Short mmCIF file of C-alpha atoms in Angstrom, two decimals:
data_model
loop_
_atom_site.label_atom_id
_atom_site.label_comp_id
_atom_site.label_asym_id
_atom_site.label_seq_id
_atom_site.Cartn_x
_atom_site.Cartn_y
_atom_site.Cartn_z
CA LEU S 1 0.00 0.00 0.00
CA THR S 2 2.85 2.37 0.83
CA ALA S 3 4.43 1.72 -2.55
CA ILE S 4 1.16 2.33 -4.39
CA THR S 5 0.56 5.54 -2.41
CA SER S 6 4.05 6.87 -3.10
CA PHE S 7 3.72 6.32 -6.82
CA SER S 8 0.40 8.15 -6.98
CA GLN S 9 1.83 11.25 -5.32
CA GLN S 10 3.00 14.45 -6.96
CA PRO S 11 6.64 14.59 -8.10
CA LYS S 12 9.05 16.07 -5.57
CA GLU S 13 12.37 15.40 -7.29
CA LYS S 14 14.13 18.17 -9.18
CA THR S 15 14.42 16.74 -12.66
CA LEU S 16 12.84 17.31 -16.07
CA LEU S 17 13.30 13.70 -17.25
CA TRP S 18 11.03 10.80 -16.22
CA LYS S 19 10.86 7.12 -17.12
CA ILE S 20 7.42 5.58 -17.73
CA SER S 21 7.01 1.83 -17.24
CA GLY S 22 4.60 -0.73 -15.76
CA ASN S 23 1.04 -1.65 -16.75
CA ASN S 24 2.46 -4.44 -18.91
CA ILE S 25 4.11 -2.15 -21.47
CA SER S 26 7.03 -4.03 -23.01
CA THR S 27 9.59 -1.19 -23.20
CA PRO S 28 9.87 2.04 -21.20
CA SER S 29 8.99 5.46 -22.58
CA TYR S 30 10.31 8.83 -21.42
CA LEU S 31 8.71 12.13 -20.47
CA TYR S 32 10.64 15.40 -20.64
CA GLY S 33 9.63 18.91 -19.59
CA THR S 34 10.58 21.65 -22.04
CA PHE S 35 10.73 25.43 -21.98
CA HIS S 36 9.33 26.63 -25.27
CA LEU S 37 11.77 29.52 -25.92
CA LEU S 38 15.23 30.04 -24.43
CA CYS S 39 18.26 32.13 -25.27
CA PRO S 40 21.25 30.07 -26.51
CA THR S 41 23.08 30.90 -23.27
CA ASP S 42 20.28 29.27 -21.26
CA PHE S 43 19.62 26.35 -23.58
CA ASN S 44 21.08 22.94 -22.84
CA MET S 45 20.31 19.46 -24.18
CA PRO S 46 21.71 17.05 -21.56
CA ASP S 47 23.66 14.00 -22.74
CA THR S 48 21.39 11.69 -20.73
CA VAL S 49 18.38 13.03 -22.63
CA LYS S 50 20.12 12.43 -25.97
CA GLN S 51 21.09 8.89 -24.97
CA LEU S 52 17.58 7.90 -23.84
CA PHE S 53 16.00 9.64 -26.82
CA ALA S 54 18.08 7.37 -29.06
CA THR S 55 16.53 4.28 -27.44
CA THR S 56 12.96 5.29 -28.40
CA LYS S 57 11.03 4.76 -31.63
CA GLN S 58 8.89 7.89 -31.99
CA LEU S 59 8.65 11.48 -30.75
CA TYR S 60 5.47 13.05 -29.42
CA LEU S 61 5.31 16.80 -28.80
CA GLU S 62 2.28 18.84 -27.76
CA ILE S 63 1.52 19.27 -31.46
CA ASP S 64 2.93 17.73 -34.64
CA ILE S 65 5.29 20.53 -35.65
CA ASP S 66 6.49 18.84 -38.83
CA ASP S 67 2.96 18.72 -40.28
CA PRO S 68 3.34 20.54 -43.65
CA SER S 69 -0.14 22.04 -43.24
CA LEU S 70 0.58 23.36 -39.73
CA ASN S 71 0.86 27.04 -40.66
CA THR S 72 -2.30 26.93 -42.79
CA LYS S 73 -4.23 25.31 -39.94
CA MET S 74 -2.83 27.77 -37.41
CA MET S 75 -3.80 30.80 -39.50
CA LYS S 76 -7.39 29.54 -39.61
CA GLY S 77 -7.60 29.65 -35.82
CA ILE S 78 -5.37 32.60 -35.03
CA LYS S 79 -8.03 35.29 -35.32
CA MET S 80 -10.70 36.23 -32.82
CA LYS S 81 -14.22 35.09 -33.62
CA ASP S 82 -17.10 37.36 -34.65
CA ASN S 83 -14.75 39.76 -36.46
CA LYS S 84 -13.49 41.18 -33.19
CA THR S 85 -10.32 43.27 -33.16
CA LEU S 86 -8.14 44.62 -30.38
CA LYS S 87 -9.84 48.01 -30.75
CA ASP S 88 -13.02 46.45 -29.34
CA PHE S 89 -11.32 45.86 -25.99
CA MET S 90 -9.42 49.07 -25.24
CA SER S 91 -9.68 52.82 -25.54
CA GLU S 92 -8.41 54.61 -28.62
CA LYS S 93 -5.68 56.21 -26.53
CA ASP S 94 -4.49 52.85 -25.20
CA TYR S 95 -4.65 51.28 -28.65
CA ASP S 96 -2.49 54.04 -30.17
CA SER S 97 0.07 53.73 -27.36
CA ILE S 98 0.14 49.94 -27.54
CA ALA S 99 0.45 50.05 -31.35
CA LYS S 100 3.52 52.28 -31.15
CA ILE S 101 5.30 50.12 -28.56
CA PHE S 102 4.31 46.87 -30.31
CA GLN S 103 5.77 48.00 -33.62
CA GLU S 104 8.98 49.18 -31.93
CA LYS S 105 9.43 45.76 -30.33
CA THR S 106 8.27 43.46 -33.15
CA LYS S 107 8.75 45.60 -36.30
CA ILE S 108 5.17 44.59 -37.20
CA PRO S 109 2.33 47.17 -37.47
CA LEU S 110 -0.36 46.28 -34.94
CA SER S 111 -2.98 47.14 -37.56
CA ALA S 112 -1.79 44.10 -39.57
CA VAL S 113 -2.44 41.68 -36.71
CA ASN S 114 -5.03 43.37 -34.48
CA SER S 115 -7.61 40.66 -35.23
CA TYR S 116 -5.31 38.01 -33.72
CA LYS S 117 -6.20 36.56 -30.34
CA PRO S 118 -4.41 38.72 -27.74
CA PHE S 119 -2.52 35.73 -26.31
CA ILE S 120 -0.94 35.28 -29.74
CA LEU S 121 0.07 38.95 -29.79
CA SER S 122 1.64 38.53 -26.35
CA SER S 123 3.72 35.61 -27.63
CA MET S 124 4.99 37.78 -30.49
CA LEU S 125 6.72 39.99 -27.90
CA TYR S 126 8.91 37.18 -26.54
CA PRO S 127 11.90 37.58 -28.91
CA SER S 128 12.27 41.26 -27.98
CA MET S 129 11.82 40.38 -24.31
CA LEU S 130 14.56 37.78 -24.50
CA GLY S 131 16.91 40.05 -26.40
CA CYS S 132 18.27 37.14 -28.43
CA ALA S 133 17.43 34.76 -31.26
CA PRO S 134 15.63 32.14 -29.16
CA ILE S 135 15.96 28.37 -29.41
CA ALA S 136 12.91 26.08 -29.07
CA PHE S 137 13.36 22.65 -27.48
CA GLU S 138 10.65 21.31 -29.75
CA LYS S 139 12.60 22.27 -32.87
CA GLU S 140 15.75 20.66 -31.48
CA PHE S 141 13.88 17.43 -30.72
CA GLU S 142 12.39 17.51 -34.20
CA LYS S 143 15.91 17.73 -35.70
CA MET S 144 17.03 14.79 -33.54
CA ALA S 145 14.00 12.75 -34.64
CA LYS S 146 14.56 13.47 -38.32
CA SER S 147 18.22 12.55 -37.99
CA ALA S 148 17.17 9.22 -36.44
CA LYS S 149 14.37 8.78 -39.01
CA MET S 150 11.81 8.81 -36.18
CA GLU S 151 8.22 9.90 -36.68
CA VAL S 152 7.15 13.20 -35.06
CA LEU S 153 3.55 13.36 -33.83
CA GLY S 154 1.36 15.42 -31.48
CA LEU S 155 -0.68 14.78 -28.34
CA GLU S 156 -3.19 17.35 -29.58
CA THR S 157 -3.84 19.28 -32.78
CA ILE S 158 -3.03 22.89 -33.57
CA GLU S 159 -6.80 23.41 -33.76
CA ASP S 160 -7.05 22.18 -30.15
CA GLN S 161 -4.42 24.70 -29.08
CA MET S 162 -6.00 27.60 -30.95
CA ASN S 163 -9.41 26.73 -29.46
CA VAL S 164 -7.96 26.98 -25.94
CA PHE S 165 -7.66 30.73 -26.50
CA ASP S 166 -11.36 30.99 -27.34
CA ASN S 167 -12.18 29.68 -23.87
CA ILE S 168 -10.48 32.62 -22.17
CA PRO S 169 -12.50 35.84 -22.66
CA TYR S 170 -10.94 38.13 -25.25
CA ASP S 171 -11.32 41.17 -23.00
CA VAL S 172 -9.31 39.39 -20.29
CA GLN S 173 -6.64 38.42 -22.84
CA ALA S 174 -6.54 42.03 -24.08
CA LYS S 175 -5.95 43.33 -20.53
CA MET S 176 -3.14 40.82 -20.06
CA PHE S 177 -1.64 41.87 -23.41
CA MET S 178 -1.79 45.55 -22.43
CA LYS S 179 -0.15 44.74 -19.11
CA SER S 180 2.68 42.85 -20.82
CA VAL S 181 3.30 45.83 -23.12
CA TYR S 182 3.00 48.62 -20.55
CA GLU S 183 4.87 46.69 -17.85
CA SER S 184 7.47 45.14 -20.13
CA GLU S 185 10.26 45.22 -17.54
CA LYS S 186 8.07 43.40 -15.01
CA SER S 187 7.07 40.88 -17.71
CA LYS S 188 10.73 40.34 -18.53
CA GLU S 189 11.59 39.88 -14.85
CA ASP S 190 8.79 37.31 -14.42
CA PHE S 191 9.88 35.47 -17.56
CA PHE S 192 13.49 35.10 -16.44
CA LYS S 193 12.32 34.05 -12.99
CA MET S 194 10.66 31.10 -14.72
CA VAL S 195 13.83 30.46 -16.73
CA SER S 196 15.82 30.28 -13.46
CA MET S 197 13.35 27.76 -12.04
CA TYR S 198 13.60 25.73 -15.21
CA LYS S 199 17.39 25.66 -15.10
CA THR S 200 17.21 24.20 -11.57
CA LYS S 201 14.77 21.54 -12.95
CA ASP S 202 12.21 22.48 -10.28
CA VAL S 203 8.93 21.50 -11.95
CA ARG S 204 6.97 21.95 -8.72
CA ALA S 205 8.17 25.55 -8.35
CA MET S 206 7.25 26.26 -11.97
CA HIS S 207 3.76 24.86 -11.45
CA ARG S 208 3.30 26.88 -8.24
CA ASN S 209 4.43 29.99 -10.10
CA VAL S 210 1.78 29.51 -12.79
CA ARG S 211 -0.90 28.86 -10.17
CA GLY S 212 0.13 31.96 -8.24
CA ASP S 213 0.17 34.22 -11.31
CA THR S 214 -2.54 36.85 -10.84
CA ASP S 215 -3.58 36.44 -14.48
CA LEU S 216 -2.68 32.95 -15.74
CA GLY S 217 -3.53 31.30 -12.43
CA ASN S 218 -7.21 32.00 -13.02
CA PHE S 219 -7.11 29.85 -16.15
CA GLU S 220 -5.02 26.91 -14.93
CA LYS S 221 -7.89 24.51 -15.66
CA ILE S 222 -8.09 25.64 -19.30
CA LEU S 223 -4.37 26.08 -20.01
CA LEU S 224 -3.07 23.03 -18.12
CA ASP S 225 -5.50 20.71 -16.30
CA LYS S 226 -7.98 19.97 -19.08
CA ARG S 227 -5.25 19.45 -21.65
CA ASN S 228 -3.28 17.17 -19.31
CA LYS S 229 -6.38 15.03 -18.79
CA ASN S 230 -6.99 14.83 -22.56
CA TRP S 231 -3.39 13.74 -23.15
CA ILE S 232 -3.47 10.72 -20.81
CA PRO S 233 -5.47 8.31 -23.04
CA VAL S 234 -3.29 9.37 -25.99
CA ILE S 235 -0.12 8.67 -23.99
CA GLU S 236 -1.47 5.31 -22.81
CA LYS S 237 -2.14 4.24 -26.38
CA ILE S 238 1.21 5.33 -27.83
CA ILE S 239 3.44 3.91 -25.09
CA ALA S 240 1.63 0.56 -25.34
CA ASP S 241 2.45 0.53 -29.05
CA LYS S 242 6.14 1.44 -28.94
CA SER S 243 8.81 3.15 -26.87
CA THR S 244 8.08 6.87 -27.11
CA PHE S 245 9.87 10.08 -26.16
CA ILE S 246 7.28 12.63 -25.00
CA ALA S 247 8.30 16.28 -24.66
CA VAL S 248 5.81 18.84 -23.32
CA GLY S 249 6.05 22.15 -21.48
CA ALA S 250 7.49 21.63 -17.99
CA GLY S 251 4.48 23.37 -16.44
CA HIS S 252 2.36 20.35 -17.41
CA LEU S 253 4.36 17.85 -15.34
CA ALA S 254 3.77 18.72 -11.68
CA GLY S 255 0.67 19.33 -9.59
CA LYS S 256 -2.30 17.22 -8.51
CA LYS S 257 -3.59 17.31 -12.08
CA GLY S 258 -0.18 17.18 -13.76
CA VAL S 259 0.83 14.53 -16.27
CA ILE S 260 3.05 12.63 -13.82
CA LYS S 261 0.35 12.33 -11.12
CA LEU S 262 -2.30 11.39 -13.71
CA LEU S 263 -0.12 8.64 -15.19
CA ARG S 264 0.63 7.27 -11.73
CA LYS S 265 -3.09 7.21 -10.94
CA GLN S 266 -3.53 5.04 -14.04
CA GLY S 267 -1.08 2.54 -12.57
CA TYR S 268 2.10 3.48 -14.43
CA LYS S 269 5.45 3.67 -12.71
CA VAL S 270 6.81 7.17 -13.40
CA GLU S 271 10.34 7.43 -12.04
CA PRO S 272 12.64 10.46 -11.92
CA ILE S 273 15.91 10.23 -13.84
CA MET S 274 18.52 12.41 -12.22
CA TYR S 275 21.23 13.82 -14.46
CA GLU S 276 23.87 16.50 -14.68
CA ASN S 277 23.30 19.49 -16.94
#
């Protein structure tokens, strides 16, 4: 009973890499927590991760990023519904101010993208916030998979991801976008705080930080919990079929409704793999 209880608990170990076994699956699979955008100075692909990746047969990311129709599908879901634009959710004065700052930071006129969902606009500010040409873990894993002639697939579709942003009111997203623009230094500070947590492999701290965020914390169920739950039957099916390397945002791993706890509740053995950076 003690063993069963311990395996159903939340992860406490500081690691981003986890081994999935048990439930009569023939070969283990691996789960890795990523950070979607990092500066080259902060990016690191550990040797242990590379070695275990090489033992698997397929790569699953949040979405299938090598789908040739990905951009077309994304563009279909990138805009707000009902012909809404950013001007519908802020004063003319705020819009003009935001437009000026946005163009300075992104080199893109806000008028060209003001029908995009505000969360998308916020993400467009990340490169200027980082002050570097960022590296995405997902792209690096995709390169590794292609080199090994492994298939790259997704736990959800790009349509699923775009629809998530329809479940958070546009006016709330717009306020968050305005805040990220007007309080850019604070946004930058918060971002690099998360980067520091990631570099220490502290998935629990990262999850607590999201939950405690005055904005994102209100939508934890939509952004994390519901998606985690939807991923579990997909993960169960793919790891029963063949050894799989699964890489998702580190914020999805910890917590009572995180991927690790949910897999353990299903009877899988999810063990931490400790490694040096």
